Amino acid sequence: MGNNCCRPERCDQDNAPKCLTNGVLECSAPLSEAISKTTDAWIQLAGHAGNFIPAGPKTVWKKQPRDDRQEGQCLKELMRDKVKDVVPKFHREIECNDTIYLEMEDLLKHFRDPNVMDVKMGTRTFLESEVRNPELRHDLYEKMIHIDPLEPTEDERNQTSITKLRYMQFRERGSSSASLGFRIEATRRSGEPPNTDFKKVHTKDEVSSTILHFIGAEQSVCKQFLRRLQEIRKKFEASEYFKHHEQAKVTL
């Protein structure tokens, strides 16, 4: 795939996702049936809708803010680290229609109608920049009372708004992030729509029950998962990059 795949002059703001996808697909010759069905089979469990765009049979594009290029730099460095085979392969950074994208490996490229679980790692899932942001947001207040109507303080009820820091701390306290160091964000079982109703999965027993339901009755699968997680942990413990960097908003 060459650098001429993206044609900014053909993109418009209202149709950018479709244009970007078609722009990349036009570079594949011949255009296979599998590629043409990429957008129909696209699965995104969590995160902001529209941030990921299927770019072909093996890669995706992820939208990046212009004022923060840290993720691209991180991926470049990880490609030279011992963990490179357990993170998405990074291909390149692309600019199209005044938007920056990272092209990376599609981890579901080998599967058809897969079972997928999105797990947010860490006891803290927000950045320092979000701690300093004083903006009051009504949408986050609405999310909070949808999860727990009794959570807002009297001042917050009067304002009907909260900061992102307040919401993120509320989410971490109400989930398993603070106690177990991770939380389940979403799952999708083969043939079923995605399920994101895990915001109150808090205790170890609740997390275990959710994982067992996702895996099913196959004990061998549990053992395979455990072995793979242990392998991944050893790689990160030996990683030079992670000895010197702190990560937030990491997904397994």
Coordinates of C-alpha atoms in Angstrom, one line a residue:
M1 CA 0.0 0.0 0.0
G2 CA 1.7 3.2 -1.1
N3 CA 1.6 6.7 0.2
N4 CA -0.7 7.9 -2.6
C5 CA -3.7 5.9 -1.3
C6 CA -5.1 8.9 0.5
R7 CA -6.6 11.5 -1.9
P8 CA -7.5 14.5 0.4
E9 CA -9.0 16.5 -2.5
R10 CA -11.7 13.8 -2.9
C11 CA -12.8 13.8 0.7
D12 CA -15.5 16.0 2.2
Q13 CA -16.4 16.6 5.8
D14 CA -19.8 14.9 5.7
N15 CA -18.6 11.7 4.0
A16 CA -15.0 11.4 5.4
P17 CA -15.3 7.8 6.9
K18 CA -16.7 6.3 3.6
C19 CA -14.3 8.3 1.5
L20 CA -11.3 7.2 3.6
T21 CA -12.3 3.6 3.4
N22 CA -12.9 3.7 -0.3
G23 CA -9.7 5.6 -0.9
V24 CA -7.7 2.8 0.7
L25 CA -9.7 0.0 -1.0
E26 CA -9.0 1.6 -4.4
C27 CA -5.3 0.9 -3.9
S28 CA -5.9 -2.9 -3.6
A29 CA -5.8 -4.6 -7.0
P30 CA -7.7 -6.7 -7.7
L31 CA -10.4 -5.6 -5.3
S32 CA -11.4 -8.8 -3.5
E33 CA -14.8 -9.7 -2.2
A34 CA -13.4 -9.9 1.3
I35 CA -12.1 -6.3 1.1
S36 CA -15.4 -5.0 -0.3
K37 CA -17.2 -6.5 2.7
T38 CA -14.8 -4.9 5.3
T39 CA -17.2 -2.1 6.4
D40 CA -20.1 -4.5 6.7
A41 CA -18.2 -6.8 9.1
W42 CA -16.7 -4.0 11.1
I43 CA -16.9 -4.4 14.9
Q44 CA -16.2 -1.7 17.4
L45 CA -17.1 -2.5 21.0
A46 CA -16.1 0.6 23.0
G47 CA -14.5 4.0 22.5
H48 CA -15.7 7.0 20.6
A49 CA -17.7 6.1 17.5
G50 CA -16.0 7.2 14.3
N51 CA -12.4 7.2 15.8
F52 CA -11.7 3.9 14.0
I53 CA -12.1 3.3 10.2
P54 CA -11.6 -0.1 8.5
A55 CA -8.9 0.5 5.9
G56 CA -8.8 -2.9 4.2
P57 CA -8.6 -6.6 4.9
K58 CA -5.7 -6.2 7.4
T59 CA -5.5 -2.7 8.8
V60 CA -7.5 0.1 10.5
W61 CA -7.1 3.8 10.7
K62 CA -7.4 5.5 14.1
K63 CA -8.1 9.2 14.3
Q64 CA -5.6 11.3 16.3
P65 CA -5.8 14.9 17.7
R66 CA -3.4 17.3 16.0
D67 CA -2.2 18.7 19.3
D68 CA -1.2 15.3 20.8
R69 CA 0.9 12.9 18.7
Q70 CA 2.1 10.8 21.6
E71 CA 0.2 7.6 20.6
G72 CA 1.9 7.4 17.2
Q73 CA 5.3 7.9 18.8
C74 CA 4.5 5.2 21.4
L75 CA 3.6 2.7 18.7
K76 CA 6.8 3.5 16.8
E77 CA 8.9 2.8 19.8
L78 CA 7.0 -0.4 20.7
M79 CA 7.8 -1.8 17.2
R80 CA 11.4 -1.9 18.5
D81 CA 10.6 -3.4 21.9
K82 CA 10.1 -6.9 23.2
V83 CA 6.4 -6.4 23.3
K84 CA 6.0 -5.8 19.6
D85 CA 4.4 -9.2 18.9
V86 CA 1.6 -8.5 21.5
V87 CA 0.6 -5.0 20.3
P88 CA -1.0 -4.0 17.0
K89 CA 1.6 -3.7 14.3
F90 CA 2.1 0.0 13.4
H91 CA 2.3 0.9 9.7
R92 CA 2.4 4.6 9.3
E93 CA 0.8 8.0 10.1
I94 CA -1.5 9.4 7.5
E95 CA -3.0 12.9 6.9
C96 CA -6.3 13.1 5.0
N97 CA -8.8 15.9 4.9
D98 CA -6.8 17.8 7.5
T99 CA -7.2 14.9 9.9
I100 CA -4.3 12.7 11.3
Y101 CA -4.7 8.9 11.3
L102 CA -2.6 6.1 12.5
E103 CA -2.6 3.0 10.3
M104 CA -2.3 -0.2 12.4
E105 CA -3.0 -3.9 12.3
D106 CA -6.6 -5.1 12.5
L107 CA -6.3 -7.7 15.3
L108 CA -9.5 -9.4 14.1
K109 CA -8.3 -10.0 10.6
H110 CA -8.0 -13.7 11.1
F111 CA -11.5 -14.2 12.5
R112 CA -15.0 -14.4 11.2
D113 CA -17.9 -13.4 13.5
P114 CA -15.5 -13.5 16.5
N115 CA -16.1 -13.3 20.3
V116 CA -14.5 -10.1 21.5
M117 CA -14.0 -8.6 25.0
D118 CA -12.8 -5.0 25.6
V119 CA -10.9 -4.7 28.9
K120 CA -9.6 -1.3 30.1
M121 CA -6.3 -1.8 32.0
G122 CA -5.0 0.2 35.0
T123 CA -6.2 1.5 38.3
R124 CA -6.3 5.0 36.7
T125 CA -7.8 5.5 33.3
F126 CA -7.4 9.2 32.7
L127 CA -4.6 11.6 31.8
E128 CA -3.1 14.5 33.8
S129 CA -4.4 16.9 31.2
E130 CA -8.0 15.7 32.1
V131 CA -7.4 16.4 35.8
R132 CA -6.6 20.0 35.0
N133 CA -9.6 20.5 32.7
P134 CA -12.3 22.5 34.7
E135 CA -15.0 22.3 32.0
L136 CA -18.4 21.3 33.4
R137 CA -20.2 18.8 31.1
H138 CA -23.9 18.1 31.1
D139 CA -23.4 14.9 29.1
L140 CA -21.2 13.3 31.7
Y141 CA -23.7 14.3 34.4
E142 CA -26.4 12.5 32.5
K143 CA -24.1 9.4 32.2
M144 CA -23.5 9.5 35.9
I145 CA -27.2 9.6 37.0
H146 CA -28.0 6.9 34.4
I147 CA -25.6 4.6 36.3
D148 CA -26.4 5.9 39.8
P149 CA -29.1 8.5 40.4
L150 CA -27.9 9.1 44.0
E151 CA -24.3 9.8 43.2
P152 CA -24.3 13.6 42.4
T153 CA -23.8 16.1 45.2
E154 CA -26.2 18.9 45.8
D155 CA -24.1 21.4 43.9
E156 CA -23.8 19.0 41.0
R157 CA -27.5 18.6 40.9
N158 CA -28.0 22.3 40.8
Q159 CA -25.4 22.7 38.0
T160 CA -26.6 19.5 36.2
S161 CA -22.9 19.2 35.1
I162 CA -19.7 17.7 36.3
T163 CA -16.0 17.7 35.2
K164 CA -14.5 14.7 33.3
L165 CA -12.2 14.1 36.2
R166 CA -15.2 13.7 38.5
Y167 CA -16.9 11.3 36.1
M168 CA -13.7 9.2 35.5
Q169 CA -13.1 8.9 39.3
F170 CA -16.8 7.8 39.7
R171 CA -16.4 5.2 37.0
E172 CA -13.2 3.8 38.5
R173 CA -14.7 3.6 42.0
G174 CA -17.9 2.0 40.8
S175 CA -16.1 -0.6 38.6
S176 CA -13.3 -3.0 39.2
S177 CA -10.6 -0.6 38.1
A178 CA -9.7 0.6 41.6
S179 CA -9.8 -2.8 43.3
L180 CA -8.6 -5.2 40.5
G181 CA -6.6 -2.9 38.2
F182 CA -8.9 -3.5 35.2
R183 CA -12.5 -3.4 34.2
I184 CA -14.6 -5.0 31.5
E185 CA -15.9 -2.3 29.1
A186 CA -17.8 -4.4 26.6
T187 CA -18.2 -7.9 25.1
R188 CA -19.5 -9.4 21.9
R189 CA -20.3 -13.0 21.4
S190 CA -20.5 -14.7 18.0
G191 CA -23.9 -14.0 16.4
E192 CA -24.9 -11.5 19.1
P193 CA -24.9 -7.7 19.2
P194 CA -22.3 -6.0 21.5
N195 CA -23.1 -5.7 25.2
T196 CA -21.8 -2.6 27.1
D197 CA -23.8 -3.0 30.3
F198 CA -20.9 -3.6 32.6
K199 CA -20.6 -0.3 34.4
K200 CA -21.7 -1.9 37.7
V201 CA -19.5 -5.0 37.5
H202 CA -17.4 -4.3 40.5
T203 CA -16.5 -7.3 42.7
K204 CA -14.1 -10.1 41.9
D205 CA -17.0 -12.6 41.8
E206 CA -19.0 -10.3 39.4
V207 CA -15.9 -10.0 37.1
S208 CA -15.3 -13.8 37.2
S209 CA -18.9 -14.5 36.4
T210 CA -18.8 -12.2 33.4
I211 CA -15.7 -13.8 32.1
L212 CA -17.0 -17.3 32.5
H213 CA -20.2 -16.4 30.7
F214 CA -18.2 -14.9 27.9
I215 CA -15.9 -18.0 27.6
G216 CA -18.7 -20.6 28.0
A217 CA -18.2 -24.1 29.4
E218 CA -14.9 -24.8 27.7
Q219 CA -12.4 -25.2 30.5
S220 CA -9.6 -25.6 28.0
V221 CA -10.3 -22.1 26.7
C222 CA -9.8 -20.7 30.3
K223 CA -6.4 -22.5 30.5
Q224 CA -5.4 -21.1 27.1
F225 CA -6.4 -17.6 28.1
L226 CA -4.4 -17.9 31.4
R227 CA -1.3 -19.1 29.6
R228 CA -1.5 -16.4 27.1
L229 CA -2.0 -13.7 29.7
Q230 CA 1.0 -15.0 31.6
E231 CA 3.1 -14.8 28.4
I232 CA 2.0 -11.3 27.8
R233 CA 2.8 -10.3 31.4
K234 CA 6.4 -11.7 31.1
K235 CA 7.0 -9.7 27.9
F236 CA 5.9 -6.4 29.6
E237 CA 8.0 -7.1 32.6
A238 CA 11.0 -7.5 30.4
S239 CA 10.1 -4.4 28.3
E240 CA 12.6 -1.6 28.2
Y241 CA 9.9 0.8 27.1
F242 CA 7.6 0.1 30.0
K243 CA 10.4 0.5 32.5
H244 CA 10.5 4.2 31.7
H245 CA 6.9 5.1 30.6
E246 CA 3.6 5.3 32.3
Q247 CA 0.5 4.3 30.2
A248 CA -3.1 5.3 30.6
K249 CA -6.2 4.3 28.6
V250 CA -4.7 1.0 27.6
T251 CA -7.0 -1.7 26.3
L252 CA -6.5 -5.5 26.3

